[in-house]
Amino acid sequence: MPVRPSDRACGQPAHPSHPTWQHGRVTAATHSTLFPQAPDSADAVLEGLDPEQRAVATSLRGPVCVLAGAGTGKTRAITHRIAYGVRAGILQPSSVLAVTFTNRAAGEMRGRLRQLGAAGVQARTFHSAALRQLQYFWPKAIGGSLPRLVDRKIQLVADAAAACRIRLDRGELRDATAEIEWSKVTQTVPADYVLAAAKAGRVTPRDPAETAQLYAAYEELKRGRGVIDFEDVLLLTVAVLQDRHDVAEQVRSQYQHFVVDEYQDVSPLQQRLLELWLGDRDDLCVVGDASQTIYSFTGATPDHLLDFRSRHPGATVVKLVRDYRSTPQVVHLANGLLAQAHGRAADHRLELVSQRPPGPEPAFTEYADEPAEAEGTARRIRELVDAGVAPAEIAVLFRTNSQSETYEQALADAGVPYQLRGAERFFDRPEVRKAGIALRGAARFGGNDSLLDDAVDLPSQVRAVLSGEGWTPEPPAGSGAVRERWESLAALVHLARDFAAARPGATLGDLVAELDERAGAQHAPTVQGVTLASLHSAKGLEWDVVFLVGVAEGMMPISYAKTDEQIEEERRLLYVGVTRARQILHLSWALARSPGGRASRRPSRFLKGLRPGTATAGDRTPAGGGSGGVERGHRTGTVAEVPRRRQRTPARCRVCGRSLTDAGEMKLMRCEDCPTDMDEGVYERLRAWRQIQAERSGQPAFCVFTDKTLMAIAESVPDDERDLARIPGVGARKLQRYGADVLSICAGREVAGADGED
């Protein structure tokens, strides 16, 4: 069943809006109006939100955790939350800091806030926010000017390898750079790298000791050249805020309210920075989905999201499960993927419920070889485009960037325009900058420009100006740089058409002002071409039609995914790919790499029970996810019901009384260097027991309980499950699995199998 051709402007609703959220007015933000008028009141900001989204928007005090499934409108919910607070006079725009992980996401957030009448709110990436603070406070806290920031560290790593006489090929150089980045975001210094990598189960590109040597040489080389890297921005900001209380207080006086998007992707270093920004306060809203954790190789962990309620017992938790993006058929496949998952993230999965009309069943196609798969995919795309589907509404997603070239060639041979996801940002492209200068000049001196003599309206004026920059009514033949430049200019032409339709009477000067605002927010128009992207870079995006290619063993999961945790992350990566599709989803794989090659490949294990002809896998009930709704902590009511803020008592050291912000100290409820009344015997028995459990389960010891949690247990020596459950780090799952053993050890009783025998 093909997507119905549409002459709507890209981004406009596919169906007329209805006055209530139950009838389709709420969308997952993709089909929002391109140029809406700002709501005329705070209450108008809330119009069109579903009950759970409204609960997010009106819960403005204290800690709030939003567990948001794919396509459930999380960005809509949190931007309306900020805008409602600002428009109601509860939040000052300059006091709000919203942080996310990509410039694109931050730009989209700024654009939406501007449309909602909440301009002035800071929406930035962690690195961007930290860099601004570091640049401002460096002269005061350190003295002099901030060292130069290197954009790409790979050359420095190569120089460090040469200094150590370590030979690295291009792939090893890239992997070694990734290891250094992981070490820094997990706050691991070179001397601790070998042990930390072993604990984390890292598959190191070289011998760990050699990698540690390379890491140390890299840091020394940086210091010698007086430069810092991307991760140093966070590390140095953390150091300044920790060491200079006056600086920390100045930052905290500026920002009183924090929103963190994609919270499942925070690294330990980013979490530490967030804690320092917050101080003793709790005006924090986090948003995430553990089932979309796909960047653990960079140090990201969903533990901060999953442990949020234990760190903030009074938190309001809102679950968004109404999927406005995908058809029931796509959602059913996505839910089926997670139903077979294992691990902590899987225990907290959300069961999505589609809000869209039915669509076609996902298609599964097997090809003889990879070229045949690419040609077959291009042929199907050509048929969709000929039937009226806009190329920009189609994506081809693959596991590795190396798969791209085959599909580029196949699409070019089929005469289908395409764009590569992950290229430079739209407004940074040379042709877009030149076009902006030309449009600005025409807006100022258009009356004397012969190009505009025959232009009767705004779209024709833009076409006339951009024709001098290389735009033509028909695209150039073939692919490559010439076609990419044309696609950029065509995107501006389409934007001008949509702008004129939304704002009758708009002038060329009005359009230039709109482009300037969009450039500042990195709110790019849509380029009219099929998107080619890796699954990792597709996160946060969506299309009407998605082709998931190369879904075969060895590629999905990737061949180097060995451990259970790595396999589960690969499953989540496929889940992210599936949930990018709104209406049509194709999954395909090839039996051989090359024509005539041995047909030794098999479809991905993740498709077992989901594609026709395979046994159905048993469903699993989510432990902490499932249905949507609102769970309130000790607080009750929304901001409308409780206008005055109620302070949560900050965690304080039970020995000296100092406020605690470090997660490890908060587990112990004391400062690290304050005297301890720990029962050493209990602690040692717990450590011995933990080692046995770790060996049995084949995982690092800290995955059973961390040292800090064991210390907290040995200090409190709980008598029953209720007391044990109060200790941070002892969640419901660990209480059920290990509670009886831990309580037996605390009571001095023998634990069955504690001697290593079952």
PDB file of N, CA, C and O in Angstrom, residues 275 311-312 648 651 660-670 728:
ATOM      1  N   GLU A 275      24.841  17.953  38.275  1.00  0.00           N
ATOM      2  CA  GLU A 275      24.729  18.032  39.737  1.00  0.00           C
ATOM      3  C   GLU A 275      25.340  19.333  40.265  1.00  0.00           C
ATOM      4  O   GLU A 275      24.802  19.956  41.196  1.00  0.00           O
ATOM      5  N   ARG A 311      16.898   8.528  43.544  1.00  0.00           N
ATOM      6  CA  ARG A 311      17.652   9.714  43.953  1.00  0.00           C
ATOM      7  C   ARG A 311      16.724  10.848  44.355  1.00  0.00           C
ATOM      8  O   ARG A 311      17.098  11.701  45.159  1.00  0.00           O
ATOM      9  N   HIS A 312      15.529  10.862  43.770  1.00  0.00           N
ATOM     10  CA  HIS A 312      14.550  11.923  44.057  1.00  0.00           C
ATOM     11  C   HIS A 312      13.221  11.266  44.431  1.00  0.00           C
ATOM     12  O   HIS A 312      12.320  11.150  43.590  1.00  0.00           O
ATOM     13  N   ARG A 648      12.422  20.562  48.778  1.00  0.00           N
ATOM     14  CA  ARG A 648      12.804  19.235  49.235  1.00  0.00           C
ATOM     15  C   ARG A 648      14.061  19.372  50.072  1.00  0.00           C
ATOM     16  O   ARG A 648      14.996  20.072  49.712  1.00  0.00           O
ATOM     17  N   ALA A 651      20.094  16.554  50.661  1.00  0.00           N
ATOM     18  CA  ALA A 651      20.848  15.502  51.347  1.00  0.00           C
ATOM     19  C   ALA A 651      22.017  16.140  52.082  1.00  0.00           C
ATOM     20  O   ALA A 651      22.762  16.932  51.508  1.00  0.00           O
ATOM     21  N   LEU A 660      25.296  17.467  50.450  1.00  0.00           N
ATOM     22  CA  LEU A 660      25.932  16.474  49.593  1.00  0.00           C
ATOM     23  C   LEU A 660      25.392  16.592  48.176  1.00  0.00           C
ATOM     24  O   LEU A 660      24.178  16.684  47.972  1.00  0.00           O
ATOM     25  N   THR A 661      26.294  16.594  47.199  1.00  0.00           N
ATOM     26  CA  THR A 661      25.879  16.585  45.792  1.00  0.00           C
ATOM     27  C   THR A 661      26.488  15.416  45.036  1.00  0.00           C
ATOM     28  O   THR A 661      25.960  14.998  44.012  1.00  0.00           O
ATOM     29  N   ASP A 662      27.606  14.872  45.531  1.00  0.00           N
ATOM     30  CA  ASP A 662      28.229  13.727  44.880  1.00  0.00           C
ATOM     31  C   ASP A 662      27.369  12.477  45.076  1.00  0.00           C
ATOM     32  O   ASP A 662      26.915  12.181  46.186  1.00  0.00           O
ATOM     33  N   ALA A 663      27.145  11.733  43.974  1.00  0.00           N
ATOM     34  CA  ALA A 663      26.254  10.567  44.040  1.00  0.00           C
ATOM     35  C   ALA A 663      26.774   9.520  45.022  1.00  0.00           C
ATOM     36  O   ALA A 663      26.010   8.906  45.769  1.00  0.00           O
ATOM     37  N   GLY A 664      28.105   9.300  45.035  1.00  0.00           N
ATOM     38  CA  GLY A 664      28.670   8.319  45.954  1.00  0.00           C
ATOM     39  C   GLY A 664      28.492   8.727  47.404  1.00  0.00           C
ATOM     40  O   GLY A 664      28.162   7.900  48.270  1.00  0.00           O
ATOM     41  N   GLU A 665      28.697  10.006  47.700  1.00  0.00           N
ATOM     42  CA  GLU A 665      28.520  10.485  49.069  1.00  0.00           C
ATOM     43  C   GLU A 665      27.055  10.419  49.489  1.00  0.00           C
ATOM     44  O   GLU A 665      26.737  10.134  50.655  1.00  0.00           O
ATOM     45  N   MET A 666      26.144  10.668  48.528  1.00  0.00           N
ATOM     46  CA  MET A 666      24.722  10.614  48.855  1.00  0.00           C
ATOM     47  C   MET A 666      24.298   9.181  49.175  1.00  0.00           C
ATOM     48  O   MET A 666      23.373   8.963  49.958  1.00  0.00           O
ATOM     49  N   LYS A 667      24.964   8.191  48.564  1.00  0.00           N
ATOM     50  CA  LYS A 667      24.667   6.802  48.921  1.00  0.00           C
ATOM     51  C   LYS A 667      25.048   6.526  50.365  1.00  0.00           C
ATOM     52  O   LYS A 667      24.335   5.829  51.095  1.00  0.00           O
ATOM     53  N   LEU A 668      26.192   7.079  50.775  1.00  0.00           N
ATOM     54  CA  LEU A 668      26.681   6.841  52.138  1.00  0.00           C
ATOM     55  C   LEU A 668      26.018   7.769  53.148  1.00  0.00           C
ATOM     56  O   LEU A 668      26.092   7.515  54.355  1.00  0.00           O
ATOM     57  N   MET A 669      25.403   8.865  52.656  1.00  0.00           N
ATOM     58  CA  MET A 669      24.823   9.902  53.519  1.00  0.00           C
ATOM     59  C   MET A 669      25.895  10.510  54.424  1.00  0.00           C
ATOM     60  O   MET A 669      25.643  10.903  55.556  1.00  0.00           O
ATOM     61  N   ARG A 670      27.099  10.613  53.910  1.00  0.00           N
ATOM     62  CA  ARG A 670      28.183  11.287  54.619  1.00  0.00           C
ATOM     63  C   ARG A 670      29.251  11.687  53.624  1.00  0.00           C
ATOM     64  O   ARG A 670      29.314  11.154  52.507  1.00  0.00           O
ATOM     65  N   PRO A 728      20.275   3.788  48.749  1.00  0.00           N
ATOM     66  CA  PRO A 728      20.455   4.071  47.313  1.00  0.00           C
ATOM     67  C   PRO A 728      21.337   3.014  46.662  1.00  0.00           C
ATOM     68  O   PRO A 728      22.360   2.608  47.213  1.00  0.00           O
TER      69      PRO A 728
END
